[in-house]
mmCIF file of C-alpha atoms and ligand atoms in Angstrom:
data_model
loop_
_atom_site.group_PDB
_atom_site.id
_atom_site.type_symbol
_atom_site.label_atom_id
_atom_site.label_comp_id
_atom_site.label_asym_id
_atom_site.label_seq_id
_atom_site.Cartn_x
_atom_site.Cartn_y
_atom_site.Cartn_z
ATOM 1 C CA MET R 1 98.439 104.484 113.297
ATOM 2 C CA GLU R 2 100.215 106.936 111.074
ATOM 3 C CA ILE R 3 98.499 107.754 107.797
ATOM 4 C CA ALA R 4 101.701 108.180 105.792
ATOM 5 C CA GLU R 5 102.922 104.801 107.007
ATOM 6 C CA ASN R 6 99.636 103.118 106.172
ATOM 7 C CA LEU R 7 99.750 104.568 102.654
ATOM 8 C CA GLN R 8 103.337 103.488 102.227
ATOM 9 C CA SER R 9 102.731 99.920 103.301
ATOM 10 C CA ILE R 10 99.713 99.565 100.988
ATOM 11 C CA LYS R 11 101.591 101.052 98.035
ATOM 12 C CA GLU R 12 104.433 98.612 98.634
ATOM 13 C CA VAL R 13 102.184 95.632 97.992
ATOM 14 C CA LEU R 14 100.228 97.106 95.068
ATOM 15 C CA PRO R 15 101.327 96.008 91.602
ATOM 16 C CA SER R 16 102.479 99.005 89.541
ATOM 17 C CA ASP R 17 99.417 98.895 87.288
ATOM 18 C CA VAL R 18 96.952 99.162 90.183
ATOM 19 C CA GLU R 19 95.829 102.644 91.168
ATOM 20 C CA LEU R 20 95.031 103.429 94.792
ATOM 21 C CA ILE R 21 92.086 105.694 95.592
ATOM 22 C CA ALA R 22 92.255 106.887 99.213
ATOM 23 C CA VAL R 23 88.665 106.911 100.477
ATOM 24 C CA SER R 24 88.449 109.941 102.737
ATOM 25 C CA LYS R 25 84.717 109.954 103.527
ATOM 26 C CA THR R 26 83.813 111.084 107.075
ATOM 27 C CA HIS R 27 87.362 112.336 107.705
ATOM 28 C CA PRO R 28 88.079 116.024 108.197
ATOM 29 C CA ILE R 29 90.338 118.028 105.905
ATOM 30 C CA GLY R 30 93.206 118.072 108.395
ATOM 31 C CA THR R 31 93.305 114.276 108.370
ATOM 32 C CA ILE R 32 93.088 114.052 104.591
ATOM 33 C CA MET R 33 95.922 116.576 104.256
ATOM 34 C CA ARG R 34 98.243 114.126 106.002
ATOM 35 C CA ALA R 35 97.800 111.773 103.045
ATOM 36 C CA TYR R 36 98.172 114.684 100.647
ATOM 37 C CA ASP R 37 101.385 115.792 102.330
ATOM 38 C CA ALA R 38 102.652 112.229 102.019
ATOM 39 C CA GLY R 39 102.286 112.696 98.249
ATOM 40 C CA HIS R 40 98.898 111.122 97.608
ATOM 41 C CA ARG R 41 96.579 112.845 95.127
ATOM 42 C CA ALA R 42 93.637 110.532 94.330
ATOM 43 C CA PHE R 43 90.825 110.671 96.904
ATOM 44 C CA GLY R 44 87.343 109.171 96.954
ATOM 45 C CA GLU R 45 84.157 110.424 98.581
ATOM 46 C CA ASN R 46 80.768 108.731 98.571
ATOM 47 C CA LYS R 47 78.499 111.720 99.230
ATOM 48 C CA VAL R 48 78.075 114.775 97.054
ATOM 49 C CA GLN R 49 77.465 117.070 100.047
ATOM 50 C CA GLU R 50 80.712 116.051 101.647
ATOM 51 C CA LEU R 51 82.642 116.211 98.392
ATOM 52 C CA ILE R 52 81.530 119.736 97.580
ATOM 53 C CA ALA R 53 82.369 120.885 101.098
ATOM 54 C CA LYS R 54 85.894 119.498 100.968
ATOM 55 C CA ALA R 55 87.043 119.966 97.369
ATOM 56 C CA PRO R 56 87.120 123.792 97.239
ATOM 57 C CA ALA R 57 88.942 123.922 100.579
ATOM 58 C CA MET R 58 91.715 121.586 99.489
ATOM 59 C CA PRO R 59 94.613 121.778 97.017
ATOM 60 C CA GLN R 60 93.474 121.973 93.414
ATOM 61 C CA ASP R 61 95.726 119.190 92.146
ATOM 62 C CA ILE R 62 93.695 116.540 93.961
ATOM 63 C CA GLU R 63 91.842 114.081 91.723
ATOM 64 C CA TRP R 64 88.399 113.623 93.280
ATOM 65 C CA HIS R 65 86.598 110.331 92.696
ATOM 66 C CA LEU R 66 82.890 110.010 93.440
ATOM 67 C CA ILE R 67 82.394 106.416 94.577
ATOM 68 C CA GLY R 68 78.911 106.525 96.131
ATOM 69 C CA HIS R 69 75.428 106.659 94.719
ATOM 70 C CA LEU R 70 74.796 109.787 92.671
ATOM 71 C CA GLN R 71 71.320 111.306 92.322
ATOM 72 C CA THR R 72 70.530 112.944 89.024
ATOM 73 C CA ASN R 73 69.669 116.249 90.658
ATOM 74 C CA LYS R 74 73.128 116.462 92.275
ATOM 75 C CA VAL R 75 75.205 116.026 89.109
ATOM 76 C CA LYS R 76 75.358 119.780 88.549
ATOM 77 C CA TYR R 77 77.319 120.287 91.781
ATOM 78 C CA ILE R 78 80.272 118.119 90.792
ATOM 79 C CA VAL R 79 80.733 118.520 87.025
ATOM 80 C CA ASP R 80 83.248 121.324 87.420
ATOM 81 C CA PHE R 81 85.868 119.295 89.188
ATOM 82 C CA VAL R 82 85.114 115.582 89.473
ATOM 83 C CA HIS R 83 87.864 113.337 88.030
ATOM 84 C CA LEU R 84 86.015 110.029 87.769
ATOM 85 C CA VAL R 85 82.457 108.987 88.687
ATOM 86 C CA HIS R 86 82.600 105.291 89.725
ATOM 87 C CA SER R 87 78.937 104.824 90.456
ATOM 88 C CA VAL R 88 76.905 105.348 87.267
ATOM 89 C CA ASP R 89 73.987 102.939 87.538
ATOM 90 C CA SER R 90 71.473 104.121 84.950
ATOM 91 C CA LEU R 91 71.215 105.559 81.456
ATOM 92 C CA LYS R 92 69.239 108.431 82.930
ATOM 93 C CA LEU R 93 72.135 109.391 85.192
ATOM 94 C CA LEU R 94 74.633 109.105 82.365
ATOM 95 C CA LYS R 95 72.450 111.358 80.230
ATOM 96 C CA GLU R 96 72.375 113.970 82.954
ATOM 97 C CA ILE R 97 76.161 113.850 83.400
ATOM 98 C CA ASN R 98 76.556 114.203 79.626
ATOM 99 C CA LYS R 99 74.176 117.159 79.536
ATOM 100 C CA ARG R 100 75.834 118.984 82.413
ATOM 101 C CA ALA R 101 79.301 118.291 81.045
ATOM 102 C CA ALA R 102 78.245 119.618 77.634
ATOM 103 C CA GLY R 103 77.051 122.792 79.332
ATOM 104 C CA LYS R 104 80.572 123.281 80.652
ATOM 105 C CA GLY R 105 82.292 122.186 77.445
ATOM 106 C CA LYS R 106 83.836 119.217 79.262
ATOM 107 C CA CYS R 107 84.086 115.470 78.957
ATOM 108 C CA ILE R 108 83.622 113.486 82.172
ATOM 109 C CA ASP R 109 85.063 110.040 82.785
ATOM 110 C CA CYS R 110 82.672 107.506 84.304
ATOM 111 C CA LEU R 111 82.528 103.874 85.349
ATOM 112 C CA LEU R 112 79.392 101.754 85.220
ATOM 113 C CA GLN R 113 78.599 100.171 88.579
ATOM 114 C CA VAL R 114 77.741 96.506 88.296
ATOM 115 C CA HIS R 115 75.802 94.670 90.991
ATOM 116 C CA ILE R 116 77.769 91.556 91.951
ATOM 117 C CA ALA R 117 76.915 91.164 95.655
ATOM 118 C CA ASP R 118 74.263 89.119 97.395
ATOM 119 C CA GLU R 119 72.872 92.154 99.142
ATOM 120 C CA THR R 120 70.011 93.834 97.367
ATOM 121 C CA SER R 121 70.980 97.066 99.124
ATOM 122 C CA LYS R 122 73.927 97.619 96.818
ATOM 123 C CA PHE R 123 73.398 99.682 93.709
ATOM 124 C CA GLY R 124 74.360 98.702 90.213
ATOM 125 C CA LEU R 125 73.377 97.353 86.845
ATOM 126 C CA ASN R 126 73.438 93.721 85.832
ATOM 127 C CA GLU R 127 75.416 92.495 82.821
ATOM 128 C CA ASP R 128 72.456 92.613 80.428
ATOM 129 C CA GLU R 129 71.633 96.163 81.460
ATOM 130 C CA VAL R 130 75.232 97.236 80.874
ATOM 131 C CA ARG R 131 75.143 95.722 77.385
ATOM 132 C CA LEU R 132 71.843 97.376 76.570
ATOM 133 C CA LEU R 133 73.159 100.726 77.748
ATOM 134 C CA LEU R 134 76.418 100.498 75.759
ATOM 135 C CA ASN R 135 74.567 99.429 72.640
ATOM 136 C CA SER R 136 71.834 102.053 72.867
ATOM 137 C CA VAL R 137 71.371 104.875 70.394
ATOM 138 C CA ASP R 138 71.224 107.269 73.338
ATOM 139 C CA PHE R 139 74.671 106.214 74.474
ATOM 140 C CA SER R 140 76.227 106.470 71.036
ATOM 141 C CA SER R 141 75.139 110.097 70.796
ATOM 142 C CA MET R 142 76.738 111.175 74.090
ATOM 143 C CA LYS R 143 79.803 113.230 73.342
ATOM 144 C CA ASN R 144 80.570 114.624 76.793
ATOM 145 C CA ILE R 145 81.090 111.470 78.813
ATOM 146 C CA ARG R 146 83.559 108.659 78.451
ATOM 147 C CA VAL R 147 82.871 105.265 80.033
ATOM 148 C CA ARG R 148 86.290 104.002 81.143
ATOM 149 C CA GLY R 149 85.222 100.703 82.673
ATOM 150 C CA LEU R 150 83.326 99.066 85.508
ATOM 151 C CA MET R 151 83.066 99.266 89.279
ATOM 152 C CA GLY R 152 81.723 96.683 91.708
ATOM 153 C CA MET R 153 81.448 95.894 95.396
ATOM 154 C CA ALA R 154 81.530 92.378 96.778
ATOM 155 C CA THR R 155 79.186 91.071 99.436
ATOM 156 C CA PHE R 156 80.081 92.109 102.994
ATOM 157 C CA THR R 157 81.029 88.658 104.271
ATOM 158 C CA GLU R 158 83.857 86.748 105.934
ATOM 159 C CA ASP R 159 83.565 84.142 103.201
ATOM 160 C CA LYS R 160 86.631 84.910 101.100
ATOM 161 C CA SER R 161 85.763 82.387 98.415
ATOM 162 C CA GLN R 162 82.430 84.119 97.820
ATOM 163 C CA VAL R 163 84.197 87.479 97.531
ATOM 164 C CA ARG R 164 86.719 85.966 95.142
ATOM 165 C CA ASN R 165 83.929 84.481 93.011
ATOM 166 C CA GLU R 166 82.139 87.804 92.793
ATOM 167 C CA PHE R 167 85.264 89.701 91.745
ATOM 168 C CA THR R 168 86.179 86.989 89.265
ATOM 169 C CA GLU R 169 82.692 87.255 87.796
ATOM 170 C CA LEU R 170 83.020 91.023 87.374
ATOM 171 C CA LYS R 171 86.405 90.621 85.706
ATOM 172 C CA ALA R 172 84.821 88.127 83.274
ATOM 173 C CA VAL R 173 81.992 90.560 82.494
ATOM 174 C CA PHE R 174 84.581 93.289 81.875
ATOM 175 C CA GLU R 175 86.617 91.105 79.516
ATOM 176 C CA SER R 176 83.589 89.939 77.578
ATOM 177 C CA LEU R 177 82.325 93.512 77.160
ATOM 178 C CA LYS R 178 85.735 94.608 75.912
ATOM 179 C CA GLU R 179 85.546 91.830 73.376
ATOM 180 C CA ASP R 180 81.950 92.291 72.300
ATOM 181 C CA VAL R 181 81.494 96.063 72.323
ATOM 182 C CA ALA R 182 83.912 97.847 70.051
ATOM 183 C CA SER R 183 85.671 100.862 71.506
ATOM 184 C CA THR R 184 84.370 104.237 70.465
ATOM 185 C CA SER R 185 85.087 107.773 71.575
ATOM 186 C CA ASN R 186 82.890 107.270 74.636
ATOM 187 C CA TRP R 187 83.510 103.574 75.392
ATOM 188 C CA GLN R 188 87.171 103.201 76.319
ATOM 189 C CA PRO R 189 87.292 100.324 78.782
ATOM 190 C CA GLU R 190 90.525 100.274 80.762
ATOM 191 C CA VAL R 191 89.541 100.558 84.422
ATOM 192 C CA LEU R 192 88.200 97.829 86.688
ATOM 193 C CA SER R 193 87.486 99.429 90.073
ATOM 194 C CA MET R 194 87.078 96.749 92.733
ATOM 195 C CA GLY R 195 88.515 96.118 96.180
ATOM 196 C CA MET R 196 88.298 97.926 99.529
ATOM 197 C CA SER R 197 90.290 97.691 102.801
ATOM 198 C CA GLY R 198 89.102 94.203 103.632
ATOM 199 C CA ASP R 199 89.297 92.646 100.183
ATOM 200 C CA TYR R 200 91.669 94.542 97.911
ATOM 201 C CA GLN R 201 94.222 91.722 97.797
ATOM 202 C CA ILE R 202 91.528 89.338 96.588
ATOM 203 C CA ALA R 203 90.309 91.936 94.074
ATOM 204 C CA ILE R 204 93.792 92.458 92.648
ATOM 205 C CA ASP R 205 94.293 88.716 92.292
ATOM 206 C CA ALA R 206 90.994 88.657 90.377
ATOM 207 C CA GLY R 207 92.112 91.410 87.987
ATOM 208 C CA SER R 208 91.299 94.771 89.575
ATOM 209 C CA ASN R 209 93.424 97.734 88.529
ATOM 210 C CA MET R 210 91.845 100.352 90.808
ATOM 211 C CA VAL R 211 91.261 99.848 94.520
ATOM 212 C CA ARG R 212 89.247 102.114 96.838
ATOM 213 C CA VAL R 213 90.778 101.932 100.287
ATOM 214 C CA GLY R 214 89.530 103.921 103.288
ATOM 215 C CA SER R 215 89.870 102.496 106.777
ATOM 216 C CA ALA R 216 93.210 100.748 106.101
ATOM 217 C CA ILE R 217 94.645 104.233 105.439
ATOM 218 C CA PHE R 218 92.716 106.577 107.711
ATOM 219 C CA GLY R 219 91.584 104.191 110.449
ATOM 220 C CA ALA R 220 88.046 103.368 111.490
ATOM 221 C CA ARG R 221 85.303 105.809 110.602
ATOM 222 C CA ASN R 222 83.162 107.387 113.273
ATOM 223 C CA TYR R 223 79.780 108.022 111.673
ATOM 224 C CA ASN R 224 78.489 109.689 114.828
ATOM 225 C CA ALA R 225 81.125 112.383 114.844
ATOM 226 C CA ASP R 226 79.931 115.665 113.453
HETATM 227 C C1 PLP Q 1 83.610 103.424 101.988
HETATM 228 C C2 PLP Q 1 83.832 102.845 100.643
HETATM 229 C C3 PLP Q 1 85.054 102.242 100.307
HETATM 230 C C4 PLP Q 1 86.200 102.084 101.291
HETATM 231 O O1 PLP Q 1 85.852 101.249 102.357
HETATM 232 P P1 PLP Q 1 86.961 100.727 103.388
HETATM 233 O O2 PLP Q 1 86.414 99.428 103.856
HETATM 234 O O3 PLP Q 1 87.052 101.742 104.470
HETATM 235 O O4 PLP Q 1 88.243 100.589 102.648
HETATM 236 C C5 PLP Q 1 85.209 101.761 99.010
HETATM 237 N N1 PLP Q 1 84.222 101.876 98.101
HETATM 238 C C6 PLP Q 1 83.042 102.440 98.376
HETATM 239 C C7 PLP Q 1 82.002 102.523 97.306
HETATM 240 C C8 PLP Q 1 82.813 102.945 99.645
HETATM 241 O O5 PLP Q 1 81.615 103.515 99.924
#
């Protein structure tokens, strides 16, 4: 399968207001460059180690998205260049991002990850926790982050109606937060990041405007490869 062709055929079916993040985790730079050379610029990685190995070795106009769990003690490694952190799942982590960004005189865009799946293994806040965070005094004082919306992952299941229900639920949470929590300089909700290779069509139907697609672009991942 040709990467440029895969990208092209996905972009053809995406509505114009849906952004495609090419998830390049586990793939070497040479492979990722084929998507870059085809004109793609937004890439997603789920591990800080991998992200900081690849980013300096690749063209500087790439927008790097961190889509996997972020530990507080790793924030300092990515503040210089990360474009959007999709996986903020605690006030503590947001505080650390704010602090590190302030140290660099920057403002970093983030999404809050919401837990919508059955699996307990998936990270994320629930709706009440998101509301508490957005309404907290701590949050209102953070000047170096901007929460741009929400991210979620559906249950890994063949049951498409369950996946649809979970995405629909996240869209409803997003809409009700937009309604209930007034926009401020650091709460500017515009992005709903949901949908991967197996379920991005369902996610878009449910209201996603950012999809994170890996294997449908780059092929299957080999986690055993070095
Ligand atoms: C790996 C990953 C994706 C992409 O998965 P595919 O099924 O390969 O499209 C999307 N989002 C997150 C958070 C991931 O870890």
